[in-house]
Amino acid sequence: MRVGTTRTAAVCTTAALTAVLTACGGSGTAAPTGPAEVAPPGKLVSSGTLTYGTAATFPPFESKAADGGLQGFDIDMINALSKSMGLTAEPLDIDFDGLIPALDGRRTDVINSAMYITPEREKKVDFVPYMIIGEGLLTPAGNPKKISRVPEDLSGRTVAVTRGAIGETYMTEFNKELKRQGRPEMKIMSLPNNQDAMLAVRSGRADAFDTSTPGAAATLAGTKGTFTLAATFKNETEIGIAVRKGDTATATAVKKALDRFVRGGGYAELLAKYQLPASSDYFAKTPTTAPGSPTSPAASPRSGS
């Protein structure tokens, strides 16, 4: 599934994207090509630049390209949104658990890193939602520990998660459920990023690792028989671009740019490019709001978060 490793010529020549994307190749930075179609926010970390925080270890959303740049669904999308605001997109690639502190500290204007929308995070930041995904547990090939039921089959096992990501929260909640059931809790191995969690399973230090369902599909496609998808859960989780709490100017600009991107066909092109399932299409389930509204009215209820 990890088709984001190289940028295909077919996508780059698609009319819906060429209006906002002008260059192919792994890169987290994109320069504007003309006047702003959407008014940018007035207060930016750097004038003329949309600085975004990302943890580029989570394909197919964000990862390192062979040339040292960044690639993935989120990278292509933020480049497009920035260009429609007449801005240059500039990444700050850091560990996931440092993203919200970096935003609060005004080192970035937004977080663009497949961030799951949870009530706890909504206390700290505001979101512009754009996708619906689930969680998957990957085990060594053949699923030697026979993990299928969540959380029952995780009892007594070691599960690797990305520190600060939603998987860590889910596993903590599952341990509470296991304790209520009178079962031994799992050992939660919190690691800096998704790649470290994957390597923990590959090396035998963990029995499974948590990732998104698109990320699981990308890993299975890219590792050819190394892992097995043992279980999926929480298949109604929304992800979004995060802005500082109360920063309505930035939220409104991002929402307007996203509305334009969706209506122009660019969003659908990226779903196809990265082979994301139709069920991930947030806008097929939730109509876009009128331009100027930072979030969709249907975005408040959080299923599975």
Tab-separated table of C-alpha atoms in Angstrom:
chain	number	residue	atom	x	y	z
A	1	MET	CA	0.000	0.000	0.000
A	2	ARG	CA	2.902	2.383	0.502
A	3	VAL	CA	2.635	3.983	-2.887
A	4	GLY	CA	3.857	7.276	-1.418
A	5	THR	CA	7.503	6.125	-1.653
A	6	THR	CA	7.757	7.810	-5.057
A	7	ARG	CA	5.463	10.398	-6.495
A	8	THR	CA	3.855	9.135	-9.665
A	9	ALA	CA	3.730	11.133	-12.860
A	10	ALA	CA	0.079	10.242	-13.314
A	11	VAL	CA	-0.907	12.021	-10.128
A	12	CYS	CA	1.275	15.000	-10.861
A	13	THR	CA	-0.447	15.546	-14.199
A	14	THR	CA	-3.970	15.248	-12.821
A	15	ALA	CA	-5.814	18.485	-13.437
A	16	ALA	CA	-7.385	18.595	-9.982
A	17	LEU	CA	-3.976	18.675	-8.364
A	18	THR	CA	-1.912	20.690	-10.789
A	19	ALA	CA	-3.754	23.823	-9.785
A	20	VAL	CA	-2.176	23.571	-6.370
A	21	LEU	CA	0.712	21.111	-6.677
A	22	THR	CA	3.455	21.943	-9.143
A	23	ALA	CA	6.328	19.678	-8.190
A	24	CYS	CA	6.813	15.966	-7.631
A	25	GLY	CA	9.405	14.269	-5.440
A	26	GLY	CA	9.821	13.775	-1.732
A	27	SER	CA	9.672	17.163	-0.098
A	28	GLY	CA	8.002	18.684	2.906
A	29	THR	CA	8.317	22.221	1.529
A	30	ALA	CA	6.263	23.731	-1.276
A	31	ALA	CA	6.409	27.291	-2.595
A	32	PRO	CA	3.312	29.223	-3.665
A	33	THR	CA	2.764	29.658	-7.406
A	34	GLY	CA	0.399	32.626	-7.564
A	35	PRO	CA	-1.936	34.947	-5.667
A	36	ALA	CA	-3.817	33.607	-2.661
A	37	GLU	CA	-7.187	32.046	-3.426
A	38	VAL	CA	-7.947	31.891	0.319
A	39	ALA	CA	-7.007	34.670	2.734
A	40	PRO	CA	-4.166	33.406	4.953
A	41	PRO	CA	-4.129	33.928	8.720
A	42	GLY	CA	-2.522	37.204	9.747
A	43	LYS	CA	-0.253	35.962	12.528
A	44	LEU	CA	2.255	33.347	11.390
A	45	VAL	CA	5.465	32.015	12.890
A	46	SER	CA	7.247	33.218	9.760
A	47	SER	CA	5.761	35.696	7.300
A	48	GLY	CA	4.701	34.089	4.025
A	49	THR	CA	5.108	30.576	5.457
A	50	LEU	CA	2.726	28.035	6.972
A	51	THR	CA	4.962	26.215	9.449
A	52	TYR	CA	3.519	22.818	10.344
A	53	GLY	CA	4.527	20.288	12.956
A	54	THR	CA	4.698	16.661	11.898
A	55	ALA	CA	6.144	13.370	13.120
A	56	ALA	CA	7.251	11.861	9.809
A	57	THR	CA	7.248	8.210	10.850
A	58	PHE	CA	3.642	7.315	10.017
A	59	PRO	CA	3.141	6.163	6.410
A	60	PRO	CA	1.070	6.605	4.318
A	61	PHE	CA	0.398	9.971	5.995
A	62	GLU	CA	3.921	11.283	6.611
A	63	SER	CA	7.322	9.659	6.270
A	64	LYS	CA	10.844	10.312	5.025
A	65	ALA	CA	11.473	10.072	1.276
A	66	ALA	CA	14.623	8.631	-0.263
A	67	ASP	CA	15.904	12.138	-1.041
A	68	GLY	CA	15.608	13.204	2.604
A	69	GLY	CA	12.406	15.189	2.126
A	70	LEU	CA	8.961	14.263	3.389
A	71	GLN	CA	6.193	12.382	1.614
A	72	GLY	CA	2.667	11.134	2.211
A	73	PHE	CA	-1.006	12.101	2.142
A	74	ASP	CA	-0.656	14.812	4.776
A	75	ILE	CA	2.423	16.297	3.111
A	76	ASP	CA	0.739	16.557	-0.279
A	77	MET	CA	-2.395	17.991	1.308
A	78	ILE	CA	-0.682	20.685	3.398
A	79	ASN	CA	1.354	21.752	0.368
A	80	ALA	CA	-1.898	22.187	-1.574
A	81	LEU	CA	-3.663	24.060	1.238
A	82	SER	CA	-0.676	26.355	1.781
A	83	LYS	CA	-0.453	27.236	-1.903
A	84	SER	CA	-4.124	28.144	-2.027
A	85	MET	CA	-3.366	30.616	0.806
A	86	GLY	CA	-0.391	31.996	-1.120
A	87	LEU	CA	2.007	30.568	1.474
A	88	THR	CA	5.044	28.294	1.473
A	89	ALA	CA	4.606	25.093	3.509
A	90	GLU	CA	7.520	24.441	5.875
A	91	PRO	CA	7.725	21.346	8.125
A	92	LEU	CA	9.066	20.975	11.637
A	93	ASP	CA	9.669	17.224	11.910
A	94	ILE	CA	9.782	16.157	15.585
A	95	ASP	CA	8.606	13.312	17.838
A	96	PHE	CA	4.839	13.031	18.073
A	97	ASP	CA	4.634	13.846	21.770
A	98	GLY	CA	6.369	17.171	21.104
A	99	LEU	CA	3.832	18.404	18.546
A	100	ILE	CA	1.316	20.077	20.868
A	101	PRO	CA	4.044	21.742	22.992
A	102	ALA	CA	5.618	23.070	19.770
A	103	LEU	CA	2.260	24.491	18.672
A	104	ASP	CA	1.614	26.040	22.091
A	105	GLY	CA	5.109	27.505	22.067
A	106	ARG	CA	4.453	29.125	18.661
A	107	ARG	CA	7.159	27.153	16.920
A	108	THR	CA	4.486	26.014	14.433
A	109	ASP	CA	1.251	27.437	13.045
A	110	VAL	CA	-0.566	24.086	12.798
A	111	ILE	CA	-0.064	20.375	13.473
A	112	ASN	CA	-0.310	18.282	10.317
A	113	SER	CA	0.420	14.735	11.461
A	114	ALA	CA	-2.668	12.478	11.224
A	115	MET	CA	-3.539	13.569	14.761
A	116	TYR	CA	-6.492	11.691	16.236
A	117	ILE	CA	-9.252	13.910	17.578
A	118	THR	CA	-9.916	13.035	21.210
A	119	PRO	CA	-11.725	14.884	24.003
A	120	GLU	CA	-8.447	15.235	25.899
A	121	ARG	CA	-6.686	16.828	22.922
A	122	GLU	CA	-9.667	19.078	22.235
A	123	LYS	CA	-9.017	20.679	25.619
A	124	LYS	CA	-5.603	21.778	24.314
A	125	VAL	CA	-6.095	22.493	20.595
A	126	ASP	CA	-8.826	23.069	18.017
A	127	PHE	CA	-9.222	20.749	15.033
A	128	VAL	CA	-10.195	20.901	11.387
A	129	PRO	CA	-11.171	17.244	10.702
A	130	TYR	CA	-10.427	15.620	7.352
A	131	MET	CA	-10.433	11.821	7.636
A	132	ILE	CA	-11.928	8.814	9.443
A	133	ILE	CA	-9.725	5.826	10.243
A	134	GLY	CA	-9.384	2.914	12.651
A	135	GLU	CA	-6.650	1.140	14.604
A	136	GLY	CA	-4.852	-2.098	13.816
A	137	LEU	CA	-2.632	-4.473	15.779
A	138	LEU	CA	0.234	-5.988	13.810
A	139	THR	CA	2.004	-9.114	15.057
A	140	PRO	CA	4.832	-11.238	13.674
A	141	ALA	CA	3.786	-13.243	10.613
A	142	GLY	CA	1.374	-16.007	11.500
A	143	ASN	CA	0.233	-14.267	14.693
A	144	PRO	CA	2.084	-16.705	17.001
A	145	LYS	CA	0.369	-15.441	20.183
A	146	LYS	CA	-3.087	-15.846	18.546
A	147	ILE	CA	-4.208	-12.286	19.225
A	148	SER	CA	-7.674	-11.569	17.821
A	149	ARG	CA	-9.980	-10.369	20.612
A	150	VAL	CA	-9.362	-6.887	21.978
A	151	PRO	CA	-8.592	-6.476	24.810
A	152	GLU	CA	-8.886	-10.081	26.088
A	153	ASP	CA	-6.065	-11.520	23.966
A	154	LEU	CA	-3.734	-8.691	24.991
A	155	SER	CA	-3.705	-9.886	28.587
A	156	GLY	CA	-0.143	-10.671	29.624
A	157	ARG	CA	1.256	-9.581	26.246
A	158	THR	CA	3.630	-6.741	25.396
A	159	VAL	CA	2.194	-4.150	23.003
A	160	ALA	CA	4.350	-1.415	21.468
A	161	VAL	CA	2.807	2.034	20.897
A	162	THR	CA	3.948	5.481	19.807
A	163	ARG	CA	4.500	7.649	22.864
A	164	GLY	CA	1.856	10.356	23.107
A	165	ALA	CA	-0.252	8.901	20.276
A	166	ILE	CA	-3.809	7.656	20.690
A	167	GLY	CA	-2.721	4.001	20.712
A	168	GLU	CA	-1.054	4.580	24.070
A	169	THR	CA	-4.356	5.937	25.401
A	170	TYR	CA	-6.319	2.999	24.010
A	171	MET	CA	-3.969	0.441	25.559
A	172	THR	CA	-4.109	2.199	28.921
A	173	GLU	CA	-7.916	2.029	28.793
A	174	PHE	CA	-7.777	-1.623	27.752
A	175	ASN	CA	-5.613	-2.380	30.786
A	176	LYS	CA	-8.323	-0.909	33.000
A	177	GLU	CA	-10.825	-3.202	31.309
A	178	LEU	CA	-8.543	-6.237	31.754
A	179	LYS	CA	-8.188	-5.388	35.444
A	180	ARG	CA	-11.981	-5.178	35.779
A	181	GLN	CA	-12.193	-8.607	34.165
A	182	GLY	CA	-9.682	-10.015	36.626
A	183	ARG	CA	-7.129	-10.686	33.889
A	184	PRO	CA	-3.417	-9.798	33.940
A	185	GLU	CA	-2.721	-6.451	32.289
A	186	MET	CA	-0.621	-6.095	29.168
A	187	LYS	CA	2.797	-4.441	29.226
A	188	ILE	CA	2.611	-1.184	27.254
A	189	MET	CA	5.924	-0.396	25.552
A	190	SER	CA	5.858	3.343	24.758
A	191	LEU	CA	8.398	4.307	22.093
A	192	PRO	CA	9.299	7.575	20.337
A	193	ASN	CA	7.695	6.785	16.978
A	194	ASN	CA	5.805	4.279	14.858
A	195	GLN	CA	8.972	2.862	13.298
A	196	ASP	CA	10.416	2.052	16.725
A	197	ALA	CA	7.165	0.263	17.648
A	198	MET	CA	7.350	-1.793	14.464
A	199	LEU	CA	10.989	-2.691	15.125
A	200	ALA	CA	10.106	-3.801	18.663
A	201	VAL	CA	7.824	-6.468	17.194
A	202	ARG	CA	10.282	-7.363	14.464
A	203	SER	CA	13.035	-7.927	17.021
A	204	GLY	CA	10.814	-9.967	19.367
A	205	ARG	CA	10.709	-7.391	22.175
A	206	ALA	CA	6.945	-6.889	21.726
A	207	ASP	CA	4.114	-9.215	20.727
A	208	ALA	CA	2.183	-6.597	18.725
A	209	PHE	CA	2.232	-2.923	17.824
A	210	ASP	CA	-0.563	-0.445	17.357
A	211	THR	CA	-0.940	1.682	14.233
A	212	SER	CA	-3.707	3.160	12.086
A	213	THR	CA	-5.589	0.893	9.687
A	214	PRO	CA	-4.086	2.733	6.666
A	215	GLY	CA	-0.680	2.536	8.328
A	216	ALA	CA	-1.151	-1.192	8.908
A	217	ALA	CA	-2.018	-1.721	5.250
A	218	ALA	CA	1.056	0.269	4.173
A	219	THR	CA	3.290	-1.743	6.522
A	220	LEU	CA	1.926	-5.084	5.305
A	221	ALA	CA	2.452	-4.064	1.677
A	222	GLY	CA	5.952	-2.770	2.332
A	223	THR	CA	7.291	-5.639	4.452
A	224	LYS	CA	6.064	-8.610	2.406
A	225	GLY	CA	5.102	-11.342	4.856
A	226	THR	CA	6.877	-9.980	7.934
A	227	PHE	CA	3.691	-9.110	9.844
A	228	THR	CA	0.071	-10.219	10.233
A	229	LEU	CA	-2.881	-7.928	10.892
A	230	ALA	CA	-4.216	-9.598	14.029
A	231	ALA	CA	-7.116	-7.289	14.901
A	232	THR	CA	-8.746	-3.953	14.135
A	233	PHE	CA	-10.724	-1.721	16.489
A	234	LYS	CA	-11.995	1.846	16.956
A	235	ASN	CA	-12.892	2.095	13.265
A	236	GLU	CA	-14.728	5.429	13.591
A	237	THR	CA	-11.921	7.718	14.704
A	238	GLU	CA	-11.511	11.178	13.164
A	239	ILE	CA	-8.172	12.830	12.468
A	240	GLY	CA	-7.586	16.516	11.835
A	241	ILE	CA	-5.231	19.446	11.408
A	242	ALA	CA	-4.726	21.074	14.807
A	243	VAL	CA	-4.459	24.807	15.533
A	244	ARG	CA	-3.902	26.656	18.789
A	245	LYS	CA	-6.923	26.759	21.084
A	246	GLY	CA	-9.082	29.722	20.141
A	247	ASP	CA	-7.081	30.553	16.999
A	248	THR	CA	-10.149	31.008	14.805
A	249	ALA	CA	-8.261	32.920	12.104
A	250	THR	CA	-5.968	29.994	11.332
A	251	ALA	CA	-8.753	27.422	11.718
A	252	THR	CA	-10.976	29.378	9.313
A	253	ALA	CA	-8.199	29.761	6.719
A	254	VAL	CA	-7.377	26.047	6.851
A	255	LYS	CA	-11.057	25.106	6.616
A	256	LYS	CA	-11.641	27.359	3.600
A	257	ALA	CA	-8.548	25.986	1.856
A	258	LEU	CA	-9.615	22.427	2.656
A	259	ASP	CA	-13.144	23.047	1.340
A	260	ARG	CA	-11.646	24.346	-1.892
A	261	PHE	CA	-9.303	21.349	-2.138
A	262	VAL	CA	-12.162	18.883	-1.621
A	263	ARG	CA	-14.472	20.581	-4.104
A	264	GLY	CA	-11.711	20.775	-6.702
A	265	GLY	CA	-11.121	17.018	-6.558
A	266	GLY	CA	-7.663	17.120	-4.986
A	267	TYR	CA	-8.749	15.273	-1.841
A	268	ALA	CA	-10.243	12.387	-3.842
A	269	GLU	CA	-7.067	12.223	-5.936
A	270	LEU	CA	-4.951	11.805	-2.802
A	271	LEU	CA	-7.226	9.072	-1.424
A	272	ALA	CA	-6.687	7.197	-4.682
A	273	LYS	CA	-2.953	7.930	-4.833
A	274	TYR	CA	-2.339	6.485	-1.371
A	275	GLN	CA	-4.929	3.713	-1.797
A	276	LEU	CA	-6.932	4.754	1.241
A	277	PRO	CA	-10.330	3.049	1.582
A	278	ALA	CA	-13.568	4.837	0.717
A	279	SER	CA	-14.557	4.556	4.381
A	280	SER	CA	-11.738	7.009	5.202
A	281	ASP	CA	-13.413	9.821	3.241
A	282	TYR	CA	-14.572	12.240	5.931
A	283	PHE	CA	-16.453	14.383	3.449
A	284	ALA	CA	-18.500	11.494	2.067
A	285	LYS	CA	-19.905	11.065	5.584
A	286	THR	CA	-19.924	14.678	6.750
A	287	PRO	CA	-20.916	17.494	4.353
A	288	THR	CA	-18.519	20.407	4.228
A	289	THR	CA	-19.752	23.539	5.941
A	290	ALA	CA	-20.108	26.970	4.471
A	291	PRO	CA	-16.775	28.698	3.834
A	292	GLY	CA	-15.501	30.429	6.925
A	293	SER	CA	-16.594	27.807	9.449
A	294	PRO	CA	-13.527	26.216	11.112
A	295	THR	CA	-15.157	22.862	11.801
A	296	SER	CA	-18.061	20.816	10.561
A	297	PRO	CA	-21.179	20.682	12.779
A	298	ALA	CA	-21.011	16.910	12.627
A	299	ALA	CA	-17.470	16.867	13.960
A	300	SER	CA	-18.335	17.159	17.640
A	301	PRO	CA	-19.434	13.586	18.468
A	302	ARG	CA	-16.359	11.374	18.805
A	303	SER	CA	-17.062	7.714	18.193
A	304	GLY	CA	-14.353	5.364	19.391
A	305	SER	CA	-12.102	8.069	20.852
